[in-house]
Amino acid sequence: MVKTVAIIGGGSSGLCAIKACLQEGLEPICFERTADIGGLWRFEEYPEEGRASIYRSVIINTSKEMMCFSDFPIPEDFPNYMHNSKIMEYFRMYAQHFDLLRHVHFRTSVCRVAKRPDFATTGQWEVVTESEGKQEAAIFDAVLVCTGHHTEAHLPLSTFPGIEKFKGRYLHSRDYKDARDFTDKRVIVIGIGNSGSDLAVEISQTAKQVFLSTRRGAWILNRVGDQGYPIDIIFTTRMKMFLKNLLSPSMVSDFAEKQLNTRFNHSHYGLKPKHRILDQHPTINDDLPNRIISGRVLVKPNVQQFTETSAIFSDGTREDIDAVVFATGYSFSFPFLEGCVKVVENQISLYKFMFPPNLEKPTLAFIGLIQPLGAIMPISELQCRWATRVFKGLNKLPPRQDMEADIEQKREAMAKRYVKSQRHTIQVDYIPYMDELACQVGVKPNLLTLFLTDPKLALEVAFGPCTPYQYRLRGPGEWAGAREAILTQRQRIIK
């Protein structure tokens, strides 16, 4: 009998989940609470509850060859770093090419996912959905949760005394849409992650003055790397990973920080953090130093307290302000999953960031619940390829205690390496994590065999960017176009 799979969410992870199910002969039904696909990447004028929200000008900070689905290259005439409208165009092409939309139930939200009474033997779930005010329940053999981790704004107002007295406007970055709202105003942006630095730059085009408040500072990377190549194409190679593993983390940090300080000295710009570059998810922004050097953005330390019309910073300085934008990140939760998984302080216990280890049957998986140093789409796709094979019984998960030991080891490694913060609980390095998943599916490229049988391809796989096509060269889900896609990737980058 064909197994049915409920997919929750129709964003980038939901789309590749549908495709992976179809490839494995499973029957997917995807529930999407809004009227369209695209999730985070679909711009809407007004933020919708329960859905990630972006501003009009958002451009992705991973380049097209690194972020595409592994058997569907992004057209060569698309720019390397795409505006959100181009990303949506690509998703629509992907959905159309693989005929995915007929499996999506739009305007349908998932209210509850609960184990069936006979779960220990069947592994089945009861999924209760609501559409047009009507609830209905259905039974599924497996569930893929593809809701992402950018839906709930993390707004730590309690750590900012006096904000309740502040007479101006304050908002979270998910509610920001356009810089025109801040024309001629004095604005503080709090937080120096990717959203905070983007918004400081953008608002500074219209505001009277922007203050960028940061507790820790940050290392700022450029999208455009050496010779104008996308930065991720240069850094995400198997050879660089090999060299990085040979050196100590402090040597790697020394080298990388020296390069970044050559572009602009972070301490002169008030941005130099106490932590090393590898200890934090990097911030990518090409324009911030230009806005700082021209005085449009002033870097400030943490806000100690707010008054009715001003902010007092931890260095004792005070500035009159009209508005505050909190770019303080997100938290995630899964209210529809009653008691099956617990999220505490943005931490969740999942084997390989996917499977709850305590279920009698491995029929529930989380897709895309990670913060990669790299693109998320190819990771979600490979996660789906593994999960669907586990659902079918083609791949087995290890015993519970082995899974828990793996979870604990990853948690300790993360705590040791990263600065403690909301965003550093689901952090993964791109190539090591992709290879880990690929080993489970049996699709990791074998470099030795490649060097013996196809040296031209082997050189590009080892020394070139680790593009998603590498995971289609062999094994389940092999794609005949993978070799050609790898050998022509540089042409598409330059085009």
CSV table of C-alpha atoms in Angstrom, one decimal:
chain,number,residue,atom,x,y,z
A,1,MET,CA,0.0,0.0,0.0
A,2,VAL,CA,1.3,3.5,-0.9
A,3,LYS,CA,2.3,5.4,2.2
A,4,THR,CA,0.8,8.9,2.7
A,5,VAL,CA,2.9,11.8,4.0
A,6,ALA,CA,1.6,15.1,5.5
A,7,ILE,CA,3.9,18.0,4.7
A,8,ILE,CA,3.4,21.1,6.8
A,9,GLY,CA,4.3,24.3,5.0
A,10,GLY,CA,4.7,25.2,1.3
A,11,GLY,CA,8.0,27.1,1.4
A,12,SER,CA,11.3,26.0,-0.2
A,13,SER,CA,11.5,23.0,2.2
A,14,GLY,CA,7.9,22.0,1.6
A,15,LEU,CA,8.4,22.0,-2.2
A,16,CYS,CA,11.4,19.7,-2.1
A,17,ALA,CA,9.6,17.5,0.4
A,18,ILE,CA,6.8,17.0,-2.1
A,19,LYS,CA,9.3,16.1,-4.8
A,20,ALA,CA,11.3,13.7,-2.6
A,21,CYS,CA,8.0,11.9,-1.7
A,22,LEU,CA,7.0,11.5,-5.3
A,23,GLN,CA,10.5,10.2,-6.3
A,24,GLU,CA,10.2,7.5,-3.6
A,25,GLY,CA,6.7,6.6,-4.6
A,26,LEU,CA,5.0,8.0,-1.6
A,27,GLU,CA,1.8,10.1,-1.6
A,28,PRO,CA,2.3,13.6,-0.3
A,29,ILE,CA,-0.3,16.1,0.8
A,30,CYS,CA,1.2,19.5,1.6
A,31,PHE,CA,-0.8,21.9,3.8
A,32,GLU,CA,0.0,25.6,3.2
A,33,ARG,CA,-1.9,28.1,5.4
A,34,THR,CA,-1.6,30.9,2.8
A,35,ALA,CA,-2.8,31.1,-0.8
A,36,ASP,CA,0.6,30.6,-2.4
A,37,ILE,CA,3.9,28.9,-2.2
A,38,GLY,CA,7.3,30.4,-1.3
A,39,GLY,CA,7.2,30.8,2.4
A,40,LEU,CA,9.8,33.2,3.7
A,41,TRP,CA,10.7,34.4,0.2
A,42,ARG,CA,7.2,35.6,-0.9
A,43,PHE,CA,7.0,39.3,-0.2
A,44,GLU,CA,3.7,40.6,1.1
A,45,GLU,CA,2.8,44.2,2.0
A,46,TYR,CA,1.6,43.2,5.4
A,47,PRO,CA,3.1,40.5,7.7
A,48,GLU,CA,0.8,37.5,8.0
A,49,GLU,CA,0.5,35.8,11.3
A,50,GLY,CA,2.4,32.5,11.5
A,51,ARG,CA,4.4,33.2,8.3
A,52,ALA,CA,7.9,34.5,7.9
A,53,SER,CA,7.9,38.0,6.6
A,54,ILE,CA,10.5,39.9,4.5
A,55,TYR,CA,10.9,43.5,3.4
A,56,ARG,CA,10.6,44.7,-0.2
A,57,SER,CA,14.3,44.9,-1.1
A,58,VAL,CA,15.6,41.6,0.4
A,59,ILE,CA,18.4,40.0,-1.7
A,60,ILE,CA,19.6,36.5,-0.7
A,61,ASN,CA,23.1,36.2,0.7
A,62,THR,CA,23.9,32.8,-0.9
A,63,SER,CA,24.7,32.6,-4.6
A,64,LYS,CA,22.6,30.8,-7.1
A,65,GLU,CA,25.0,27.9,-7.8
A,66,MET,CA,25.2,27.1,-4.1
A,67,MET,CA,21.5,27.4,-3.3
A,68,CYS,CA,19.7,25.7,-6.1
A,69,PHE,CA,18.0,22.3,-5.9
A,70,SER,CA,20.4,19.6,-6.9
A,71,ASP,CA,18.7,18.5,-10.1
A,72,PHE,CA,17.3,21.8,-11.3
A,73,PRO,CA,20.0,24.5,-11.9
A,74,ILE,CA,19.0,28.1,-11.7
A,75,PRO,CA,18.8,29.6,-15.2
A,76,GLU,CA,22.2,31.0,-16.3
A,77,ASP,CA,20.7,34.5,-17.0
A,78,PHE,CA,19.6,34.9,-13.4
A,79,PRO,CA,21.9,37.0,-11.2
A,80,ASN,CA,24.3,35.3,-8.8
A,81,TYR,CA,22.6,36.9,-5.8
A,82,MET,CA,18.9,37.0,-6.4
A,83,HIS,CA,16.2,39.5,-5.3
A,84,ASN,CA,13.3,37.8,-3.5
A,85,SER,CA,11.1,38.2,-6.7
A,86,LYS,CA,13.7,36.1,-8.7
A,87,ILE,CA,13.8,33.4,-6.0
A,88,MET,CA,10.0,33.2,-6.3
A,89,GLU,CA,10.3,32.9,-10.0
A,90,TYR,CA,12.8,30.0,-9.6
A,91,PHE,CA,10.5,28.2,-7.1
A,92,ARG,CA,7.6,28.5,-9.5
A,93,MET,CA,9.7,27.0,-12.3
A,94,TYR,CA,10.7,24.2,-10.0
A,95,ALA,CA,7.1,23.5,-8.9
A,96,GLN,CA,5.9,23.6,-12.5
A,97,HIS,CA,8.7,21.4,-13.9
A,98,PHE,CA,8.1,18.6,-11.4
A,99,ASP,CA,4.3,19.2,-11.2
A,100,LEU,CA,4.2,19.8,-7.5
A,101,LEU,CA,1.3,22.2,-7.0
A,102,ARG,CA,-1.4,19.7,-7.4
A,103,HIS,CA,-0.3,18.1,-4.1
A,104,VAL,CA,-0.7,21.4,-2.2
A,105,HIS,CA,-3.8,22.3,-0.2
A,106,PHE,CA,-3.7,26.1,0.0
A,107,ARG,CA,-5.4,28.2,2.8
A,108,THR,CA,-5.3,25.1,5.0
A,109,SER,CA,-3.6,25.4,8.4
A,110,VAL,CA,-2.6,22.4,10.6
A,111,CYS,CA,-4.2,22.6,14.0
A,112,ARG,CA,-3.0,19.4,15.6
A,113,VAL,CA,-0.7,16.5,14.8
A,114,ALA,CA,-1.1,13.6,17.3
A,115,LYS,CA,0.0,10.0,17.5
A,116,ARG,CA,-2.7,7.4,16.7
A,117,PRO,CA,-3.5,5.0,19.6
A,118,ASP,CA,-1.7,2.2,17.7
A,119,PHE,CA,1.3,4.4,16.9
A,120,ALA,CA,3.8,1.9,18.5
A,121,THR,CA,2.9,-0.6,15.8
A,122,THR,CA,1.8,1.5,12.8
A,123,GLY,CA,3.7,4.8,13.3
A,124,GLN,CA,0.6,6.6,12.0
A,125,TRP,CA,-0.4,10.2,12.8
A,126,GLU,CA,-3.8,11.9,13.0
A,127,VAL,CA,-3.5,15.3,11.4
A,128,VAL,CA,-6.3,17.9,12.1
A,129,THR,CA,-6.5,20.7,9.6
A,130,GLU,CA,-8.7,23.8,9.2
A,131,SER,CA,-9.8,25.4,5.9
A,132,GLU,CA,-12.5,28.0,5.5
A,133,GLY,CA,-13.6,27.6,9.1
A,134,LYS,CA,-14.1,23.8,8.8
A,135,GLN,CA,-11.9,21.3,10.6
A,136,GLU,CA,-11.2,17.9,9.4
A,137,ALA,CA,-9.0,15.0,10.5
A,138,ALA,CA,-7.0,12.6,8.3
A,139,ILE,CA,-4.6,9.7,9.0
A,140,PHE,CA,-1.1,9.8,7.6
A,141,ASP,CA,1.8,7.3,7.7
A,142,ALA,CA,4.4,10.0,8.2
A,143,VAL,CA,4.8,13.7,8.7
A,144,LEU,CA,7.4,16.2,7.5
A,145,VAL,CA,7.4,19.6,9.3
A,146,CYS,CA,8.6,22.3,6.9
A,147,THR,CA,7.6,25.4,8.8
A,148,GLY,CA,11.1,26.9,9.1
A,149,HIS,CA,12.5,29.0,12.0
A,150,HIS,CA,11.7,32.6,11.0
A,151,THR,CA,8.0,32.8,12.0
A,152,GLU,CA,8.0,34.0,15.6
A,153,ALA,CA,9.7,37.3,16.3
A,154,HIS,CA,12.0,37.2,19.3
A,155,LEU,CA,11.4,40.5,21.0
A,156,PRO,CA,13.2,40.7,24.4
A,157,LEU,CA,11.6,43.9,25.6
A,158,SER,CA,12.2,43.0,29.3
A,159,THR,CA,15.9,43.5,28.7
A,160,PHE,CA,15.3,47.2,27.6
A,161,PRO,CA,14.1,49.1,30.7
A,162,GLY,CA,11.9,52.1,29.9
A,163,ILE,CA,10.7,50.9,26.5
A,164,GLU,CA,7.2,51.0,27.9
A,165,LYS,CA,7.6,54.8,28.4
A,166,PHE,CA,9.1,55.4,25.0
A,167,LYS,CA,6.7,57.7,23.0
A,168,GLY,CA,8.0,56.9,19.6
A,169,ARG,CA,7.4,53.9,17.4
A,170,TYR,CA,9.1,50.5,17.9
A,171,LEU,CA,8.8,47.4,15.9
A,172,HIS,CA,10.5,44.0,15.2
A,173,SER,CA,12.4,43.7,11.9
A,174,ARG,CA,9.7,41.2,10.6
A,175,ASP,CA,7.2,44.1,10.6
A,176,TYR,CA,9.6,46.4,8.6
A,177,LYS,CA,8.7,46.8,4.9
A,178,ASP,CA,10.0,50.1,3.6
A,179,ALA,CA,12.5,52.9,4.5
A,180,ARG,CA,9.9,55.6,3.5
A,181,ASP,CA,8.3,55.2,6.9
A,182,PHE,CA,11.4,56.6,8.5
A,183,THR,CA,12.0,59.7,6.4
A,184,ASP,CA,13.8,62.4,8.4
A,185,LYS,CA,13.6,60.4,11.6
A,186,ARG,CA,16.3,59.4,14.1
A,187,VAL,CA,16.3,55.7,14.3
A,188,ILE,CA,18.0,53.0,16.3
A,189,VAL,CA,18.4,49.5,14.9
A,190,ILE,CA,19.2,47.0,17.6
A,191,GLY,CA,21.1,43.9,16.5
A,192,ILE,CA,23.9,43.4,14.0
A,193,GLY,CA,22.9,40.1,12.3
A,194,ASN,CA,22.0,40.1,8.6
A,195,SER,CA,18.6,41.8,9.1
A,196,GLY,CA,20.0,44.5,11.5
A,197,SER,CA,22.9,45.5,9.2
A,198,ASP,CA,20.6,45.4,6.1
A,199,LEU,CA,18.0,47.6,7.7
A,200,ALA,CA,20.6,50.1,9.1
A,201,VAL,CA,21.9,50.5,5.6
A,202,GLU,CA,18.5,50.8,4.0
A,203,ILE,CA,16.9,53.1,6.5
A,204,SER,CA,20.0,55.4,6.5
A,205,GLN,CA,19.0,56.3,2.9
A,206,THR,CA,15.9,58.2,4.1
A,207,ALA,CA,16.4,58.8,7.9
A,208,LYS,CA,18.0,61.9,9.4
A,209,GLN,CA,20.3,59.6,11.4
A,210,VAL,CA,20.6,55.8,12.0
A,211,PHE,CA,22.3,54.4,15.2
A,212,LEU,CA,23.3,50.7,14.9
A,213,SER,CA,23.3,49.3,18.5
A,214,THR,CA,25.3,46.1,19.1
A,215,ARG,CA,26.2,44.3,22.3
A,216,ARG,CA,29.0,42.3,20.8
A,217,GLY,CA,30.0,43.7,17.4
A,218,ALA,CA,30.4,41.4,14.4
A,219,TRP,CA,32.7,40.3,11.6
A,220,ILE,CA,31.3,41.7,8.4
A,221,LEU,CA,31.7,39.6,5.2
A,222,ASN,CA,31.3,40.9,1.7
A,223,ARG,CA,29.0,39.1,-0.8
A,224,VAL,CA,31.5,40.0,-3.5
A,225,GLY,CA,34.8,38.1,-3.0
A,226,ASP,CA,38.1,38.0,-4.8
A,227,GLN,CA,38.0,38.9,-8.5
A,228,GLY,CA,34.3,39.6,-8.1
A,229,TYR,CA,33.3,36.0,-7.5
A,230,PRO,CA,30.5,35.3,-5.0
A,231,ILE,CA,32.1,34.8,-1.6
A,232,ASP,CA,30.5,31.3,-1.0
A,233,ILE,CA,31.8,30.0,-4.3
A,234,ILE,CA,35.3,30.8,-3.1
A,235,PHE,CA,35.0,29.5,0.5
A,236,THR,CA,32.7,26.5,0.2
A,237,THR,CA,35.1,24.0,-1.4
A,238,ARG,CA,36.2,20.5,-0.3
A,239,MET,CA,39.9,21.6,-0.5
A,240,LYS,CA,39.3,24.6,1.8
A,241,MET,CA,37.4,22.4,4.3
A,242,PHE,CA,40.3,19.9,4.3
A,243,LEU,CA,42.9,22.7,4.9
A,244,LYS,CA,40.7,24.2,7.7
A,245,ASN,CA,40.6,20.8,9.4
A,246,LEU,CA,44.4,20.6,9.3
A,247,LEU,CA,44.8,24.0,11.1
A,248,SER,CA,43.6,25.0,14.6
A,249,PRO,CA,40.5,27.1,14.9
A,250,SER,CA,42.6,30.1,16.1
A,251,MET,CA,44.9,29.8,13.1
A,252,VAL,CA,41.9,29.8,10.7
A,253,SER,CA,40.4,32.8,12.6
A,254,ASP,CA,43.7,34.7,12.4
A,255,PHE,CA,43.8,34.2,8.7
A,256,ALA,CA,40.2,35.1,8.0
A,257,GLU,CA,40.1,38.1,10.4
A,258,LYS,CA,43.3,39.5,8.8
A,259,GLN,CA,41.6,39.3,5.4
A,260,LEU,CA,38.4,41.1,6.7
A,261,ASN,CA,40.5,43.8,8.4
A,262,THR,CA,42.4,44.4,5.2
A,263,ARG,CA,39.1,45.5,3.6
A,264,PHE,CA,38.3,47.7,6.6
A,265,ASN,CA,39.7,47.6,10.1
A,266,HIS,CA,36.8,46.5,12.3
A,267,SER,CA,38.1,48.2,15.4
A,268,HIS,CA,38.3,51.6,13.6
A,269,TYR,CA,34.6,51.2,12.7
A,270,GLY,CA,33.5,50.2,16.2
A,271,LEU,CA,32.5,46.7,15.0
A,272,LYS,CA,35.4,44.5,16.2
A,273,PRO,CA,33.9,41.8,18.4
A,274,LYS,CA,35.6,40.1,21.4
A,275,HIS,CA,34.9,36.7,19.9
A,276,ARG,CA,36.7,35.1,17.0
A,277,ILE,CA,35.2,34.9,13.5
A,278,LEU,CA,34.3,31.2,13.7
A,279,ASP,CA,32.4,31.7,17.0
A,280,GLN,CA,29.4,33.5,15.5
A,281,HIS,CA,27.1,33.2,12.5
A,282,PRO,CA,28.7,35.7,10.1
A,283,THR,CA,27.0,38.9,9.0
A,284,ILE,CA,27.1,39.5,5.3
A,285,ASN,CA,26.8,43.1,4.1
A,286,ASP,CA,28.6,45.0,1.3
A,287,ASP,CA,27.4,48.5,2.1
A,288,LEU,CA,27.7,48.9,5.9
A,289,PRO,CA,31.3,50.3,5.9
A,290,ASN,CA,30.3,52.9,3.3
A,291,ARG,CA,27.3,54.1,5.4
A,292,ILE,CA,29.5,54.2,8.5
A,293,ILE,CA,32.4,56.2,6.8
A,294,SER,CA,29.9,58.7,5.5
A,295,GLY,CA,28.3,59.1,8.9
A,296,ARG,CA,24.8,57.9,7.8
A,297,VAL,CA,25.1,55.0,10.3
A,298,LEU,CA,26.7,55.5,13.7
A,299,VAL,CA,27.7,52.4,15.6
A,300,LYS,CA,26.7,52.4,19.3
A,301,PRO,CA,27.0,49.9,22.2
A,302,ASN,CA,24.0,48.2,23.8
A,303,VAL,CA,21.0,50.3,24.9
A,304,GLN,CA,21.0,50.6,28.7
A,305,GLN,CA,17.5,52.2,29.0
A,306,PHE,CA,14.9,54.2,27.1
A,307,THR,CA,13.3,57.4,28.2
A,308,GLU,CA,10.1,58.9,26.6
A,309,THR,CA,12.1,60.4,23.7
A,310,SER,CA,15.7,59.1,23.9
A,311,ALA,CA,18.0,56.1,24.4
A,312,ILE,CA,20.8,55.9,26.9
A,313,PHE,CA,23.7,53.6,25.8
A,314,SER,CA,26.0,51.5,28.0
A,315,ASP,CA,28.8,54.0,27.4
A,316,GLY,CA,26.7,56.8,29.0
A,317,THR,CA,25.9,58.6,25.8
A,318,ARG,CA,22.3,59.7,25.1
A,319,GLU,CA,20.6,60.2,21.8
A,320,ASP,CA,17.2,61.6,21.0
A,321,ILE,CA,15.3,59.1,18.8
A,322,ASP,CA,11.9,58.8,17.0
A,323,ALA,CA,11.9,55.0,16.3
A,324,VAL,CA,13.5,51.7,17.3
A,325,VAL,CA,13.8,48.6,15.1
A,326,PHE,CA,14.5,45.4,17.0
A,327,ALA,CA,16.5,43.1,14.7
A,328,THR,CA,16.7,40.6,17.5
A,329,GLY,CA,16.0,37.4,15.6
A,330,TYR,CA,13.4,34.7,15.9
A,331,SER,CA,12.4,31.8,18.1
A,332,PHE,CA,10.7,28.7,16.9
A,333,SER,CA,7.9,26.4,18.3
A,334,PHE,CA,5.5,23.8,17.1
A,335,PRO,CA,2.2,24.3,18.9
A,336,PHE,CA,0.4,21.8,16.6
A,337,LEU,CA,2.7,18.9,17.8
A,338,GLU,CA,1.2,18.1,21.1
A,339,GLY,CA,3.8,16.9,23.5
A,340,CYS,CA,5.9,15.1,20.9
A,341,VAL,CA,8.8,17.6,20.9
A,342,LYS,CA,9.9,20.2,23.4
A,343,VAL,CA,11.6,23.4,22.5
A,344,VAL,CA,13.4,25.0,25.4
A,345,GLU,CA,15.3,28.3,24.9
A,346,ASN,CA,15.3,27.6,21.1
A,347,GLN,CA,16.8,24.2,21.7
A,348,ILE,CA,15.3,21.0,20.4
A,349,SER,CA,16.6,17.5,20.7
A,350,LEU,CA,16.6,16.0,17.1
A,351,TYR,CA,18.9,13.3,15.6
A,352,LYS,CA,20.9,15.0,12.9
A,353,PHE,CA,18.6,18.0,13.5
A,354,MET,CA,15.7,16.0,12.0
A,355,PHE,CA,14.4,13.1,13.9
A,356,PRO,CA,13.0,13.0,17.5
A,357,PRO,CA,14.9,10.1,19.1
A,358,ASN,CA,12.2,9.1,21.5
A,359,LEU,CA,9.5,7.9,19.0
A,360,GLU,CA,8.7,4.2,18.7
A,361,LYS,CA,8.6,4.6,14.9
A,362,PRO,CA,10.7,7.2,12.9
A,363,THR,CA,7.7,8.7,11.0
A,364,LEU,CA,8.2,12.3,12.0
A,365,ALA,CA,11.0,14.5,10.6
A,366,PHE,CA,11.8,18.3,10.7
A,367,ILE,CA,13.1,19.8,7.5
A,368,GLY,CA,15.1,23.0,7.3
A,369,LEU,CA,15.2,23.6,11.0
A,370,ILE,CA,18.9,24.6,10.8
A,371,GLN,CA,21.0,27.7,10.5
A,372,PRO,CA,23.7,26.7,8.0
A,373,LEU,CA,26.9,28.5,7.1
A,374,GLY,CA,25.7,28.3,3.5
A,375,ALA,CA,22.4,27.8,1.7
A,376,ILE,CA,19.5,26.1,3.2
A,377,MET,CA,17.6,24.9,0.1
A,378,PRO,CA,20.0,22.1,-0.9
A,379,ILE,CA,20.2,21.0,2.8
A,380,SER,CA,16.4,20.7,3.1
A,381,GLU,CA,16.4,18.8,-0.1
A,382,LEU,CA,18.9,16.2,1.0
A,383,GLN,CA,17.1,16.0,4.4
A,384,CYS,CA,13.9,15.1,2.5
A,385,ARG,CA,15.7,12.5,0.4
A,386,TRP,CA,16.9,10.8,3.6
A,387,ALA,CA,13.6,11.2,5.5
A,388,THR,CA,11.5,9.7,2.8
A,389,ARG,CA,13.8,6.6,2.6
A,390,VAL,CA,13.6,6.2,6.4
A,391,PHE,CA,9.8,6.4,6.1
A,392,LYS,CA,9.9,3.6,3.4
A,393,GLY,CA,12.1,1.5,5.6
A,394,LEU,CA,15.0,1.6,3.1
A,395,ASN,CA,17.2,3.4,5.7
A,396,LYS,CA,17.2,2.6,9.4
A,397,LEU,CA,17.9,4.9,12.3
A,398,PRO,CA,20.3,3.8,15.0
A,399,PRO,CA,19.1,2.8,18.5
A,400,ARG,CA,17.7,5.5,20.7
A,401,GLN,CA,20.8,5.8,23.0
A,402,ASP,CA,23.1,6.2,20.0
A,403,MET,CA,20.9,9.0,18.6
A,404,GLU,CA,20.9,10.7,22.0
A,405,ALA,CA,24.6,10.5,22.3
A,406,ASP,CA,25.0,12.1,18.8
A,407,ILE,CA,22.6,14.9,19.8
A,408,GLU,CA,24.5,15.5,23.0
A,409,GLN,CA,27.9,15.5,21.2
A,410,LYS,CA,26.6,18.1,18.6
A,411,ARG,CA,25.1,20.3,21.3
A,412,GLU,CA,28.4,20.3,23.3
A,413,ALA,CA,30.4,21.1,20.2
A,414,MET,CA,28.1,24.0,19.4
A,415,ALA,CA,28.1,25.4,22.9
A,416,LYS,CA,31.9,25.2,23.0
A,417,ARG,CA,32.4,26.9,19.6
A,418,TYR,CA,29.7,29.6,19.4
A,419,VAL,CA,28.8,32.6,21.5
A,420,LYS,CA,25.7,31.8,23.5
A,421,SER,CA,22.6,33.2,21.7
A,422,GLN,CA,19.2,32.4,20.3
A,423,ARG,CA,20.5,31.7,16.8
A,424,HIS,CA,23.4,29.4,17.8
A,425,THR,CA,21.3,26.4,18.7
A,426,ILE,CA,20.7,24.9,15.3
A,427,GLN,CA,24.0,25.9,13.6
A,428,VAL,CA,25.6,23.6,11.0
A,429,ASP,CA,28.6,23.9,8.7
A,430,TYR,CA,27.6,23.3,5.1
A,431,ILE,CA,29.9,20.7,3.7
A,432,PRO,CA,30.3,18.5,6.8
A,433,TYR,CA,26.5,18.4,7.4
A,434,MET,CA,25.7,17.7,3.7
A,435,ASP,CA,28.3,14.9,3.7
A,436,GLU,CA,26.8,13.5,6.9
A,437,LEU,CA,23.3,13.4,5.3
A,438,ALA,CA,24.8,12.1,2.0
A,439,CYS,CA,26.4,9.2,3.8
A,440,GLN,CA,23.0,8.2,5.2
A,441,VAL,CA,21.4,8.3,1.8
A,442,GLY,CA,24.4,6.7,0.0
A,443,VAL,CA,25.1,9.7,-2.3
A,444,LYS,CA,28.3,11.2,-1.0
A,445,PRO,CA,30.7,11.6,-4.0
A,446,ASN,CA,33.7,9.2,-3.8
A,447,LEU,CA,36.7,11.3,-4.7
A,448,LEU,CA,39.1,8.4,-5.0
A,449,THR,CA,36.9,6.6,-7.5
A,450,LEU,CA,36.3,9.9,-9.4
A,451,PHE,CA,40.0,10.6,-9.7
A,452,LEU,CA,40.6,7.2,-11.2
A,453,THR,CA,37.6,7.2,-13.5
A,454,ASP,CA,36.9,10.9,-14.3
A,455,PRO,CA,39.8,13.1,-13.3
A,456,LYS,CA,38.4,16.2,-14.9
A,457,LEU,CA,35.2,15.9,-12.8
A,458,ALA,CA,37.2,15.0,-9.7
A,459,LEU,CA,39.3,18.2,-9.9
A,460,GLU,CA,36.1,20.3,-10.0
A,461,VAL,CA,34.5,18.3,-7.2
A,462,ALA,CA,37.6,18.6,-5.0
A,463,PHE,CA,38.8,22.1,-5.7
A,464,GLY,CA,35.7,23.9,-7.1
A,465,PRO,CA,32.7,25.0,-5.1
A,466,CYS,CA,30.8,22.2,-3.4
A,467,THR,CA,27.6,22.7,-5.4
A,468,PRO,CA,24.5,20.7,-4.7
A,469,TYR,CA,24.9,18.7,-8.0
A,470,GLN,CA,27.7,16.7,-6.3
A,471,TYR,CA,25.0,14.8,-4.4
A,472,ARG,CA,23.4,13.6,-7.6
A,473,LEU,CA,26.4,11.9,-9.1
A,474,ARG,CA,25.6,8.5,-7.7
A,475,GLY,CA,23.3,6.4,-5.6
A,476,PRO,CA,19.5,6.8,-5.0
A,477,GLY,CA,18.1,9.8,-6.9
A,478,GLU,CA,21.1,9.9,-9.3
A,479,TRP,CA,20.6,12.6,-12.0
A,480,ALA,CA,22.1,12.2,-15.4
A,481,GLY,CA,22.7,15.9,-15.8
A,482,ALA,CA,24.8,16.2,-12.6
A,483,ARG,CA,28.2,15.8,-14.3
A,484,GLU,CA,27.5,18.4,-16.9
A,485,ALA,CA,26.0,20.8,-14.4
A,486,ILE,CA,29.3,20.6,-12.3
A,487,LEU,CA,31.5,21.1,-15.3
A,488,THR,CA,29.6,24.1,-16.6
A,489,GLN,CA,28.9,25.8,-13.2
A,490,ARG,CA,31.7,28.4,-13.7
A,491,GLN,CA,30.2,29.5,-17.0
A,492,ARG,CA,26.8,30.1,-15.3
A,493,ILE,CA,28.5,32.1,-12.5
A,494,ILE,CA,30.2,34.4,-15.0
A,495,LYS,CA,27.3,34.8,-17.3
